Coordinates of C-alpha atoms in Angstrom, one line a residue:
M1 CA -80.2 64.0 49.5
Q2 CA -79.8 60.3 50.5
T3 CA -83.0 57.7 50.4
P4 CA -83.1 54.5 51.5
C5 CA -83.5 51.2 49.0
P6 CA -86.6 49.8 50.2
T7 CA -86.0 46.9 52.8
K8 CA -88.0 44.3 50.9
F9 CA -85.5 44.1 48.0
G10 CA -83.3 42.3 50.5
E11 CA -81.1 42.8 53.7
K12 CA -77.7 43.9 51.8
V13 CA -79.3 46.6 49.8
S14 CA -81.3 47.6 53.1
K15 CA -78.3 48.9 54.7
T16 CA -77.2 50.6 51.8
R17 CA -78.5 54.3 50.7
L18 CA -79.5 55.5 46.7
S19 CA -78.7 58.8 46.4
D20 CA -81.6 61.1 43.9
R21 CA -78.9 61.2 41.2
D22 CA -79.1 56.7 41.7
Y23 CA -82.4 57.0 41.4
E24 CA -82.4 59.2 38.5
I25 CA -79.9 57.1 36.5
L26 CA -82.5 54.1 37.5
D27 CA -85.6 56.1 36.1
H28 CA -83.5 56.9 32.8
I29 CA -82.6 52.8 32.2
K30 CA -86.3 52.1 33.3
R31 CA -87.1 54.3 29.9
Y32 CA -84.4 53.8 27.3
R33 CA -84.2 50.1 28.6
M34 CA -80.1 50.4 28.8
T35 CA -77.3 53.2 28.9
T36 CA -73.8 53.2 28.1
R37 CA -70.9 55.6 30.1
D38 CA -70.8 58.0 27.9
V39 CA -74.7 58.8 27.6
L40 CA -74.3 58.7 31.9
Q41 CA -71.4 61.2 32.1
K42 CA -73.5 63.6 29.4
L43 CA -76.6 63.4 31.6
F44 CA -75.6 62.8 35.2
F45 CA -71.6 63.5 35.2
A46 CA -71.1 66.5 33.5
D47 CA -69.0 68.3 35.6
S48 CA -66.5 64.7 36.4
D49 CA -64.7 63.0 34.2
I50 CA -65.6 59.3 33.0
S51 CA -63.7 58.3 36.3
A52 CA -66.6 59.5 38.6
V53 CA -69.2 57.7 36.3
S54 CA -67.2 54.1 36.6
K55 CA -67.4 54.7 40.7
V56 CA -70.6 54.5 40.8
T57 CA -71.8 52.3 38.5
S58 CA -69.0 49.8 40.0
R59 CA -71.1 50.7 43.2
L60 CA -74.8 50.1 41.8
I61 CA -72.9 46.7 40.4
Q62 CA -72.3 45.4 43.8
M63 CA -75.6 45.9 44.9
N64 CA -77.2 44.0 41.9
V65 CA -78.9 47.3 40.9
L66 CA -77.4 47.6 37.9
Q67 CA -76.0 44.7 35.7
K68 CA -73.0 45.5 33.0
Y69 CA -72.7 43.0 29.8
A70 CA -71.0 43.7 26.5
L71 CA -71.9 45.6 23.5
D72 CA -69.2 45.2 21.4
A73 CA -66.0 44.0 21.7
D74 CA -64.3 46.9 23.4
R75 CA -67.6 48.7 25.2
V76 CA -70.1 47.8 27.8
Y77 CA -73.8 49.3 28.4
F78 CA -75.6 48.8 31.6
G79 CA -79.0 47.5 32.4
L80 CA -81.1 47.2 35.4
G81 CA -79.7 44.3 38.0
E82 CA -83.0 42.6 40.0
V83 CA -83.0 44.6 42.5
A84 CA -84.1 47.9 40.2
A85 CA -86.2 45.5 38.5
K86 CA -88.5 45.1 41.2
L87 CA -87.9 48.7 42.4
H88 CA -90.2 49.8 39.5
G89 CA -92.6 46.9 39.7
L90 CA -90.4 45.3 36.7
S91 CA -90.2 41.4 36.4
A92 CA -86.8 39.6 36.9
S93 CA -86.8 38.8 33.0
K94 CA -86.3 42.6 32.7
A95 CA -82.8 42.1 34.4
S96 CA -81.2 40.0 31.8
A97 CA -79.1 40.8 28.8
H98 CA -80.9 42.1 25.4
G99 CA -80.8 40.0 22.3
P100 CA -79.4 40.6 19.1
Q101 CA -82.2 42.8 17.7
A102 CA -83.1 44.5 20.9
L103 CA -79.8 45.2 21.6
I104 CA -79.2 47.5 18.5
D105 CA -82.9 48.9 18.8
N106 CA -82.1 50.3 22.1
Y107 CA -78.9 51.4 21.5
A108 CA -79.8 53.5 18.4
A109 CA -82.8 54.9 20.7
L110 CA -80.6 55.7 23.6
Q111 CA -77.9 57.8 20.9
F112 CA -80.3 59.4 18.9
C113 CA -82.7 60.6 22.3
C114 CA -79.6 61.4 24.6
N115 CA -76.2 61.7 22.5
G116 CA -77.9 63.7 19.5
A117 CA -77.2 67.3 18.7
V118 CA -81.1 67.8 19.8
P119 CA -81.9 66.2 23.2
R120 CA -85.4 63.8 23.1
E121 CA -87.0 61.8 25.1
R122 CA -88.3 57.9 24.1
L123 CA -91.4 56.9 25.6
L124 CA -92.5 54.9 28.0
V125 CA -95.8 52.6 27.2
S126 CA -97.8 54.3 29.5
E127 CA -96.8 57.7 28.0
L128 CA -98.1 56.8 24.8
K129 CA -100.9 55.7 25.4
Q130 CA -101.8 59.3 26.0
Y131 CA -101.1 60.4 23.2
I132 CA -103.1 57.3 20.8
G133 CA -105.4 56.1 23.3
G134 CA -103.7 52.0 23.5
I135 CA -101.5 50.6 22.0
R136 CA -103.3 47.7 20.0
G137 CA -102.3 47.2 16.4
K138 CA -100.1 44.1 15.1
K139 CA -95.9 45.0 15.3
L140 CA -96.9 49.0 16.9
R141 CA -93.8 48.6 19.1
P142 CA -94.8 50.5 21.3
G143 CA -91.5 51.1 23.4
M144 CA -90.0 52.7 20.3
F145 CA -92.0 56.2 20.1
Y146 CA -90.7 59.6 20.9
I147 CA -92.3 63.4 20.1
D148 CA -90.3 65.2 17.4
Y149 CA -90.5 68.6 17.5
Q150 CA -89.8 70.2 13.7
G151 CA -90.8 73.5 11.8
G152 CA -92.3 74.3 15.1
Q153 CA -95.0 71.7 15.3
S154 CA -94.6 68.5 17.4
R155 CA -95.2 65.3 16.3
L156 CA -95.5 61.7 17.4
A157 CA -92.7 59.5 15.9
A158 CA -92.0 56.2 15.1
M159 CA -88.3 55.2 15.3
R160 CA -87.2 52.2 12.8
V161 CA -84.1 51.3 13.0
D162 CA -82.1 49.6 9.5
H163 CA -80.0 47.0 10.6
G164 CA -78.4 46.6 7.3
S165 CA -81.3 46.4 4.4
S166 CA -81.3 48.4 1.1
P167 CA -82.9 52.0 1.0
A168 CA -85.8 50.7 -1.2
H169 CA -86.4 47.7 0.8
L170 CA -86.2 49.9 4.6
L171 CA -89.0 52.1 2.5
R172 CA -91.1 49.2 1.5
R173 CA -91.0 47.9 5.1
S174 CA -92.0 51.7 5.7
R175 CA -95.4 51.4 3.8
E176 CA -96.1 47.8 5.2
Y177 CA -95.8 49.4 8.9
L178 CA -97.6 52.4 8.3
E179 CA -100.7 50.3 6.6
R180 CA -100.6 48.1 9.5
V181 CA -100.8 51.0 12.5
V182 CA -103.3 53.0 11.1
A183 CA -105.7 50.2 12.1
N184 CA -104.9 52.0 15.7
P185 CA -107.5 55.2 16.0
G186 CA -105.3 57.4 17.7
I187 CA -102.2 56.8 15.0
A188 CA -104.9 57.1 12.3
S189 CA -105.7 60.4 13.6
L190 CA -102.6 61.8 14.1
I191 CA -101.5 61.0 10.3
H192 CA -104.7 62.8 9.1
Q193 CA -103.6 65.4 11.3
K194 CA -99.7 65.3 9.6
S195 CA -98.7 64.5 13.5
F196 CA -97.5 61.5 12.6
M197 CA -93.7 60.5 11.9
L198 CA -91.6 58.3 11.0
T199 CA -87.6 58.4 12.3
I200 CA -85.3 55.7 10.4
L201 CA -82.0 55.4 12.3
T202 CA -79.3 54.3 10.1
A203 CA -75.0 53.9 10.9
F204 CA -74.1 55.9 7.7
D205 CA -73.7 58.6 6.7
D206 CA -73.9 57.8 3.0
K207 CA -77.1 55.6 3.3
K208 CA -78.7 58.4 5.2
T209 CA -78.3 60.6 1.7
Q210 CA -79.4 57.1 -0.4
I211 CA -82.9 57.0 1.8
E212 CA -83.8 60.5 1.9
D213 CA -83.6 60.1 -1.4
C214 CA -85.8 57.3 -2.1
I215 CA -88.1 59.2 0.2
S216 CA -88.2 62.2 -2.2
R217 CA -89.1 60.2 -5.1
Q218 CA -92.4 58.8 -3.3
E219 CA -95.5 60.1 -2.0
W220 CA -96.0 60.0 1.9
K221 CA -98.8 60.7 4.1
V222 CA -96.6 61.5 7.2
F223 CA -93.3 63.1 8.0
F224 CA -90.2 61.5 7.8
R225 CA -86.6 62.0 9.4
V226 CA -83.3 59.8 8.9
E227 CA -80.5 60.5 11.3
V228 CA -77.2 58.7 11.6
V229 CA -76.2 56.8 14.8
K230 CA -72.8 56.9 16.0
G231 CA -71.5 53.9 17.4
L232 CA -74.2 51.8 15.9
R233 CA -72.0 50.1 12.7
P234 CA -70.2 47.9 15.3
L235 CA -72.9 46.0 16.1
L236 CA -74.8 46.0 13.3
T237 CA -71.2 44.2 12.2
A238 CA -70.3 42.4 15.1
S239 CA -74.4 40.7 14.5
A240 CA -73.3 39.9 10.6
Q241 CA -70.7 38.1 11.6
K242 CA -72.5 35.8 13.7
G243 CA -75.0 35.6 11.5
Q244 CA -77.9 37.5 13.7
L245 CA -78.5 40.3 11.3
P246 CA -82.5 39.9 11.4
G247 CA -82.7 43.0 9.1
A248 CA -84.6 45.7 10.1
E249 CA -88.3 45.1 11.0
F250 CA -90.3 47.8 10.1

């Protein structure tokens, strides 16, 4: 079914029609703040080859519904265009390229949730509020949460991305993060109920093993998950070469 794009977003778009799948793609990008061709193919074009993805994204870019940016030297990513930002009630600033840290964090979250062996869904800030009652708390980073299922139990999980720090530093910052966010009553309650998790996303298989070993040597009040994100390493390398690598923000 074809749905007319609202006319208030410009004459060019008002004369064009967006399909239900187009709107689903826009909702997906709003949730993950970016997307890539491989993720789009997996989620929306499973029965088609990659050329179908390129055809649709090219059309949406021409309509200023999507924007295309360089991910690294060989890959691109897509974000909302100005028309889509208005459609979702977002400011025009949301229709712009990510900074170096946001790019790494959002790419890691996208690949972990959408391209991993187990499908997961990143929470919108409005959805997070339903779990914890509010988003007060220093450096809570409300856009980096999802619901994790492990051992038959669901837990609210905060994603944290390894930007190249040592395992010991990552876990020291993890403990500092927990000390901060426990000030949020909703999160404090979940920790008490053993229903809160930290998920560390790294680019390296050997680093995953090292982090898990460090975790096992300490006592924690929360559960951990450590996962390797394929395709993250080139972004870290590019940021390091530009002197933009900020280190993991825990």
